[in-house]
Short mmCIF file of N, CA and C in Angstrom, two decimals:
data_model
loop_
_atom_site.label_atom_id
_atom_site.label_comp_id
_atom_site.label_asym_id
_atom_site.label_seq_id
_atom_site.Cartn_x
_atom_site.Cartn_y
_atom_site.Cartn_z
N UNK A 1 113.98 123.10 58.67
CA UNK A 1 113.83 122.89 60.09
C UNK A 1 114.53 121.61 60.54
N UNK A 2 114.65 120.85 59.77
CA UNK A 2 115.16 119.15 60.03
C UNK A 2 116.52 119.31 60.58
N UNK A 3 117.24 120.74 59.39
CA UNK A 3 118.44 120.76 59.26
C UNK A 3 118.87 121.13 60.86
N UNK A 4 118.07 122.50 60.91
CA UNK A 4 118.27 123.10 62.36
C UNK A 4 118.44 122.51 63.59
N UNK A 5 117.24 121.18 63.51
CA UNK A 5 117.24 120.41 64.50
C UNK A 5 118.41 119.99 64.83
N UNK A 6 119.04 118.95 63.80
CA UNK A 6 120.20 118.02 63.54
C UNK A 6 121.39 119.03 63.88
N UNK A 7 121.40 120.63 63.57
CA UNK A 7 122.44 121.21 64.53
C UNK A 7 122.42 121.69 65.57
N UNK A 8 121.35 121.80 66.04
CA UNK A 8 121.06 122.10 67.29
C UNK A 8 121.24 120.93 68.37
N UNK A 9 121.33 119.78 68.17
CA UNK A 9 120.95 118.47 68.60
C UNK A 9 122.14 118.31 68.67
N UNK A 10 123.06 118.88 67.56
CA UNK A 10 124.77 118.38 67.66
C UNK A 10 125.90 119.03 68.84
N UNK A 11 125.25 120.21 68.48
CA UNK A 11 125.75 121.63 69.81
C UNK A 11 125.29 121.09 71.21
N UNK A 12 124.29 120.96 71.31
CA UNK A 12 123.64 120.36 72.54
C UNK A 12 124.59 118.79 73.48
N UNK A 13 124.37 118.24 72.24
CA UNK A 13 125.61 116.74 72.81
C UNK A 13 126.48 117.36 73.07
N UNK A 14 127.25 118.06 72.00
CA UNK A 14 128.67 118.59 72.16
C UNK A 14 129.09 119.20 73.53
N UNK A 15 128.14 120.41 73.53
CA UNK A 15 128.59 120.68 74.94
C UNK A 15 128.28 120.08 75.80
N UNK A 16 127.27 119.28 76.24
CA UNK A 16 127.19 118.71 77.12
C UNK A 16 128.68 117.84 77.86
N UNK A 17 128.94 117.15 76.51
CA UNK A 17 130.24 116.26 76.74
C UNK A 17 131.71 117.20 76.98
N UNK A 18 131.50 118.51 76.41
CA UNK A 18 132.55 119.27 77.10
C UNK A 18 132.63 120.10 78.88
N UNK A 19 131.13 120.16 78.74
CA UNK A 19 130.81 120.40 80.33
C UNK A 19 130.97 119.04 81.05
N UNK A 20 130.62 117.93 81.06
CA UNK A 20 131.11 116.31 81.77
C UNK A 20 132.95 117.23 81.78
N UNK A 21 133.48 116.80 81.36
CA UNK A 21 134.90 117.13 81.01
C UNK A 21 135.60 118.55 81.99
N UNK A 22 135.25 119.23 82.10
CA UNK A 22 135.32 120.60 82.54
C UNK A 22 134.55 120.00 84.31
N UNK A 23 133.59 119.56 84.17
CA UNK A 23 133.28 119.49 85.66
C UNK A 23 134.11 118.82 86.29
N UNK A 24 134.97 117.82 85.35
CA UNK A 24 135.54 116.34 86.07
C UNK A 24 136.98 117.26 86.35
N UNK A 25 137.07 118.38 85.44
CA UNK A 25 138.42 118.75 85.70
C UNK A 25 138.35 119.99 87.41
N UNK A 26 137.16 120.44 87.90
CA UNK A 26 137.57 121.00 88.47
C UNK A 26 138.27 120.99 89.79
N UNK A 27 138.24 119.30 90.18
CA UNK A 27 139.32 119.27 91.64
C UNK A 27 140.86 119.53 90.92
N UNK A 28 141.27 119.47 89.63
CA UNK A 28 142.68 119.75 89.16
C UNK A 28 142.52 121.58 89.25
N UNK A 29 141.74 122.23 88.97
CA UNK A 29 141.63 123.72 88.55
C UNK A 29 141.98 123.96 90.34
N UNK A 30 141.02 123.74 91.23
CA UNK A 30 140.88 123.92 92.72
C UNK A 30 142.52 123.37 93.29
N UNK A 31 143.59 122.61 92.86
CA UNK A 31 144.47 122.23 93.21
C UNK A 31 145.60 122.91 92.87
N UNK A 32 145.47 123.52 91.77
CA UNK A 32 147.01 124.61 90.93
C UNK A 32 146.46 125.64 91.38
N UNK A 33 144.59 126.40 91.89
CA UNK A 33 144.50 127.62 92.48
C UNK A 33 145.29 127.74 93.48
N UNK A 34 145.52 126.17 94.46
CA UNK A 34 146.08 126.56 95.53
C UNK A 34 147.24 126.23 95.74
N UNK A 35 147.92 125.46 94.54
CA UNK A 35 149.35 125.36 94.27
C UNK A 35 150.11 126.60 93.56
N UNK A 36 149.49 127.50 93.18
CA UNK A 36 149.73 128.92 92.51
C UNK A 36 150.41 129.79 93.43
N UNK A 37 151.92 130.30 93.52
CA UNK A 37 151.83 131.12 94.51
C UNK A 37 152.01 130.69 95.86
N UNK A 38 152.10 129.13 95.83
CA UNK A 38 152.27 128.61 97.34
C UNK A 38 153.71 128.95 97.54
N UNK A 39 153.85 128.77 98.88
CA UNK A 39 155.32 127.80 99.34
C UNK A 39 155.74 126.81 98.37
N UNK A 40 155.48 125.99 98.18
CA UNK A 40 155.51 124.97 97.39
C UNK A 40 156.18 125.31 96.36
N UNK A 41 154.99 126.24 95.08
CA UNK A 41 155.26 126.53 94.37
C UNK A 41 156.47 127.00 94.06
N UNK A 42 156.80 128.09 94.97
CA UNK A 42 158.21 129.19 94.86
C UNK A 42 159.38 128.18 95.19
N UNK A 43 159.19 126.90 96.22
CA UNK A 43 160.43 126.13 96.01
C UNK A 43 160.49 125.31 94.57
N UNK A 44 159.99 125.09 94.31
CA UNK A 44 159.75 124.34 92.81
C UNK A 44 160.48 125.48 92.02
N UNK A 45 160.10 126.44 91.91
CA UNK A 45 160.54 127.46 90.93
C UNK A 45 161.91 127.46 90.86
N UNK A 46 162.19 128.16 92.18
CA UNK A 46 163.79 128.05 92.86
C UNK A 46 164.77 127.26 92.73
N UNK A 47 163.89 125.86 92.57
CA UNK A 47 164.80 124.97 92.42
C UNK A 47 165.06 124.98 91.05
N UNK A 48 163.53 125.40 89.96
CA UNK A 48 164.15 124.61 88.77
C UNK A 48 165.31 125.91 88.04
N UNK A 49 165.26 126.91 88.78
CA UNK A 49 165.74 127.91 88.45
C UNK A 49 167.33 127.93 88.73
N UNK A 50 167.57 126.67 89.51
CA UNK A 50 169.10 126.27 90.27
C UNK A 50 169.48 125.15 89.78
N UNK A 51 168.84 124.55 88.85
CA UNK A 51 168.82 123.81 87.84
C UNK A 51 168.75 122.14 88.66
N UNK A 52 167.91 122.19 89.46
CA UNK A 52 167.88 121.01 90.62
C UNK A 52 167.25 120.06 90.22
N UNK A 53 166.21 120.42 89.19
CA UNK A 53 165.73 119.57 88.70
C UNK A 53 165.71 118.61 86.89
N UNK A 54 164.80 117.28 86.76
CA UNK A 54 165.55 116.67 85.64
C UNK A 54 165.40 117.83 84.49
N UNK A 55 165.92 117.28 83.53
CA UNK A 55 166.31 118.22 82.40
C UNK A 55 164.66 117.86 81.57
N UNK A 56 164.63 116.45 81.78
CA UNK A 56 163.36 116.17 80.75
C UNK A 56 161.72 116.25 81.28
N UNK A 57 162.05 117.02 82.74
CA UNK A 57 160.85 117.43 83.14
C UNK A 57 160.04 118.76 82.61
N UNK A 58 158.39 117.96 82.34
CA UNK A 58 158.08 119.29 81.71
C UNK A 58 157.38 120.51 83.18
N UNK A 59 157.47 121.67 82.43
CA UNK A 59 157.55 122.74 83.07
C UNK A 59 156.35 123.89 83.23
N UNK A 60 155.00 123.27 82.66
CA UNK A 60 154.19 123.97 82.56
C UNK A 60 153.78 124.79 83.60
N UNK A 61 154.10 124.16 84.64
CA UNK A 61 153.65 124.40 85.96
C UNK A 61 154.34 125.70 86.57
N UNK A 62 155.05 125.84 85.98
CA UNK A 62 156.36 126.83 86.73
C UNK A 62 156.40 128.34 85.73
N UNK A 63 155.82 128.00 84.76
CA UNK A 63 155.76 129.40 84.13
C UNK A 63 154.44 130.25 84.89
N UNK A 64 155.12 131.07 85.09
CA UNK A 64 154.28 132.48 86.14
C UNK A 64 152.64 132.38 85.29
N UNK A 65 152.94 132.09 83.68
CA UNK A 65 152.02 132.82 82.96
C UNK A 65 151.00 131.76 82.50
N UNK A 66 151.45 130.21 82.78
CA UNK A 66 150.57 129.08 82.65
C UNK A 66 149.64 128.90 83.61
N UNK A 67 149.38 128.71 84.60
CA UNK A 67 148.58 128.38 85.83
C UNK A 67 147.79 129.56 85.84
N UNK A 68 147.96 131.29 86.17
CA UNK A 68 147.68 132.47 85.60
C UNK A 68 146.00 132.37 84.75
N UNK A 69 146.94 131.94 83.23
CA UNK A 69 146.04 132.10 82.13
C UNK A 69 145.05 130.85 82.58
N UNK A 70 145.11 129.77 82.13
CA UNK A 70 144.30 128.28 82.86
C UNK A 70 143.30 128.91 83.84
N UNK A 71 143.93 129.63 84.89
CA UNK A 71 143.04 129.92 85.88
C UNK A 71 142.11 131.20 85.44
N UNK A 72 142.66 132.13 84.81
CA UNK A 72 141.78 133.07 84.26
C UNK A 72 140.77 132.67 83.19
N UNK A 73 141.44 132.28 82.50
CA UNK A 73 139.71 131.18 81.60
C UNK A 73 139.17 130.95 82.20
N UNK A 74 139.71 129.65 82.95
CA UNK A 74 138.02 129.32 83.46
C UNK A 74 137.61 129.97 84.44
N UNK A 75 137.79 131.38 85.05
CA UNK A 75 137.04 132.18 85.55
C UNK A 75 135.79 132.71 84.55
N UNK A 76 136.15 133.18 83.68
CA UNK A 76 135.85 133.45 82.31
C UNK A 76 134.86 132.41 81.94
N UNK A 77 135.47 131.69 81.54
CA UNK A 77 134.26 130.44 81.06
C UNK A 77 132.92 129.88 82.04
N UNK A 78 133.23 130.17 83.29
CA UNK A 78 132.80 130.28 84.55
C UNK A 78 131.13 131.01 84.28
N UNK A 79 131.86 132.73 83.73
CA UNK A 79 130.80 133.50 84.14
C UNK A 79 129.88 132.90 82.79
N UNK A 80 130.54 132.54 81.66
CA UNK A 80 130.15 132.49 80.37
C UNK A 80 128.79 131.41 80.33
N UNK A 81 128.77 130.06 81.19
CA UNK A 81 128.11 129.24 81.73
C UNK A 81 126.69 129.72 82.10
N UNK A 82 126.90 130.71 83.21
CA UNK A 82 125.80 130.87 83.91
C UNK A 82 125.04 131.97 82.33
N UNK A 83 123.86 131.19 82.19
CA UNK A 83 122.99 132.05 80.88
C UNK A 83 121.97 132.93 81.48
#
């Protein structure tokens, strides 16, 4: 039982400190929902697609299938939360 405790006690911190983390992230999640698909977005694309932009910029943002997936997890993780 000691043992159980001591992992149960570990899971418990753990997530806790991954939920802190996840809550703090959701004005970034609420900001690419609505940068997804914008105006914005499609000039960004356009451009980097016209090669307008630096070479050593990274690009996560611009793949159709990054922002997408990100956003579909934590829909997912979302429902997974509520017990």
């Amino acid at each position: 039982m000691e043992q159980r405790l001591s992992r149960a006690a570990k899971a418990v911190m753990s997530l806790s400190a991954a939920l802190d983390d996840y809550q703090a992230a959701q004005e970034d999640l609420a900001a690419l929902e609505e940068y997804y698909g914008s105006d914005q977005w499609k000039q960004d694309f356009a451009d980097d697609e016209a090669g307008l932009l630096p070479a050593g910029l990274q690009r996560g943002v611009l793949s159709e299938d990054g922002i997408w997936n990100l956003l579909s997890d934590a829909r997912e993780l979302n429902q997974r939360v509520i017990l």
